[in-house]
């Protein structure tokens, strides 16, 4: 199982600032960490500390001012020019109302001209696996919040990404839906063995879903601490893990780290 | 089904709804009928002079005459044709311009004040210029129609394009798409409601422009009929011109209420086209009737309704 231990993503000394006529706002300052293949990592931090900026940089939507983002492609043919495939899930599902669920799910394939029979077969399989097949011809507004978020996940998964970036994907859902959808999505990600990086402001969510939690400091954000999560439970589903004996300790630890940050004077003002 | 006490609450509710809809429909018809009766009555009783105010019966007789000698069809046809031509050109020009402005932020910032100024120009005052530049033909009239609608349309569409959720565009980028994908997959389909409502306004404006053009530079068309009628004091002819488009306006809007809940969106646009041909132009015609006079030759229709009383 050598591959499991191999690092998939490596951030080296990453810095990023926002510029406006009022001045410069340093968002990220010297961020370095590695993510192993197949690992589920959560990032928590005070609000507005630049968590989403970090994901945008990893997804290549923005370019860092200094530092490097290195992908070690662990796929069989290791060619250096092969760009990593990144799946990005946003806070809202952003399913398009003018497309059916099926058409929404194949959006990425359409954009990348990848509508091959094999891919379409995968689409059908995923829709069937996640109980959306009979809703494939429905419009998004006819589905529940949880189903929409599952459809959004399938839209990301059909691209067969090397790494999944989840930018608070459950925060727009109500509490009950949120528990069940996060549990669903977590088991989907675990069963497919995908590497995932989750941003959240919900500490319990981070503890119950992730194997490792990175705490970011207030802006300019740095990695404040790196906490591996080990829960002594046979059933490691997100709902069950909330009952683990260690859960409370992790929660208190995280809460302390975050609230320390909240009481600390901000070094930079301005909004991201 | 007999209405009895045995009706369930749901059935009572349905009956109440039906009664309400019937009442609304009836009231609408009654208002129109009342207006016509009042008009005709006042003329016949001599309260108003039919020479200046015409009367429904004169308008009806004139209309029948125009149908008989076919002038109704030629005039309406030519105006419809010109309006459609200007409308389609406005749609084409404004879609292309708005796309260009959306693609280039720089371009839109540079051009914005010009668009605002051009949109606030009194477009009807441009019509005489078009005659000088383009002559007195169908081109002038179509260009007049375009000039009235196009600038506002560009501004509207561009604003609509800009209002599309940035996060949705971000989604396209995260899926590996570019600006082209963002436009065709998000901005354009997401702006369909804006485009439709814009079309609805545009066809009305194009008609206004075409009528202005016809006032000045035509020998056929509804605008010409109106201006001619007003000049030879054949008000009934002018009013017939205005009234011609009235009946189709009263057709109930079957698709307009919820275009997105219906599958056949094409019906919506057809309906918008159909509907917007009417009341706006009518109102405008009334406004124009009090406007300036331009003598123009006209073949007197063989049918001369005699003044009543």
PDB file of C-alpha atoms in Angstrom, chain A residues 56 61 86 88 90 94-96 98-99 107-108 110-112 155 159 167, chain B residues 165 167-168 170-178 181 185-186 189-190 260:
ATOM      1  CA  UNK A  56      -9.364  28.743  -5.424  1.00  0.00           C
ATOM      2  CA  UNK A  61      -8.734  29.688 -10.479  1.00  0.00           C
ATOM      3  CA  UNK A  86      -9.725  18.711  -9.704  1.00  0.00           C
ATOM      4  CA  UNK A  88     -14.699  21.481  -6.906  1.00  0.00           C
ATOM      5  CA  UNK A  90     -19.299  24.941  -4.027  1.00  0.00           C
ATOM      6  CA  UNK A  94     -25.700  25.630  -8.713  1.00  0.00           C
ATOM      7  CA  UNK A  95     -27.687  23.161 -10.747  1.00  0.00           C
ATOM      8  CA  UNK A  96     -29.070  24.981 -13.759  1.00  0.00           C
ATOM      9  CA  UNK A  98     -32.911  25.194 -17.596  1.00  0.00           C
ATOM     10  CA  UNK A  99     -31.320  21.750 -17.695  1.00  0.00           C
ATOM     11  CA  UNK A 107     -22.205  19.542 -17.866  1.00  0.00           C
ATOM     12  CA  UNK A 108     -18.525  18.993 -17.129  1.00  0.00           C
ATOM     13  CA  UNK A 110     -19.913  18.510 -22.268  1.00  0.00           C
ATOM     14  CA  UNK A 111     -17.507  21.359 -21.578  1.00  0.00           C
ATOM     15  CA  UNK A 112     -14.490  19.090 -21.860  1.00  0.00           C
ATOM     16  CA  UNK A 155     -21.492  16.248 -11.602  1.00  0.00           C
ATOM     17  CA  UNK A 159     -15.000  14.025 -14.163  1.00  0.00           C
ATOM     18  CA  UNK A 167     -16.039  24.513  -0.162  1.00  0.00           C
TER      19      UNK A 167
ATOM     20  CA  UNK B 165     -24.649  34.708 -10.627  1.00  0.00           C
ATOM     21  CA  UNK B 167     -20.744  31.654  -8.589  1.00  0.00           C
ATOM     22  CA  UNK B 168     -22.397  29.851 -11.497  1.00  0.00           C
ATOM     23  CA  UNK B 170     -17.105  30.062 -11.253  1.00  0.00           C
ATOM     24  CA  UNK B 171     -18.633  26.589 -11.448  1.00  0.00           C
ATOM     25  CA  UNK B 172     -17.993  26.520 -15.205  1.00  0.00           C
ATOM     26  CA  UNK B 173     -14.363  27.483 -14.604  1.00  0.00           C
ATOM     27  CA  UNK B 174     -13.980  24.789 -11.941  1.00  0.00           C
ATOM     28  CA  UNK B 175     -15.266  22.261 -14.478  1.00  0.00           C
ATOM     29  CA  UNK B 176     -12.498  23.331 -16.812  1.00  0.00           C
ATOM     30  CA  UNK B 177     -14.513  25.623 -19.061  1.00  0.00           C
ATOM     31  CA  UNK B 178     -13.520  28.999 -20.462  1.00  0.00           C
ATOM     32  CA  UNK B 181     -18.528  28.009 -22.078  1.00  0.00           C
ATOM     33  CA  UNK B 185     -23.804  27.452 -20.817  1.00  0.00           C
ATOM     34  CA  UNK B 186     -24.662  30.000 -18.119  1.00  0.00           C
ATOM     35  CA  UNK B 189     -29.579  30.401 -20.972  1.00  0.00           C
ATOM     36  CA  UNK B 190     -29.694  32.210 -17.626  1.00  0.00           C
ATOM     37  CA  UNK B 260     -40.763  28.625 -17.181  1.00  0.00           C
TER      38      UNK B 260
END
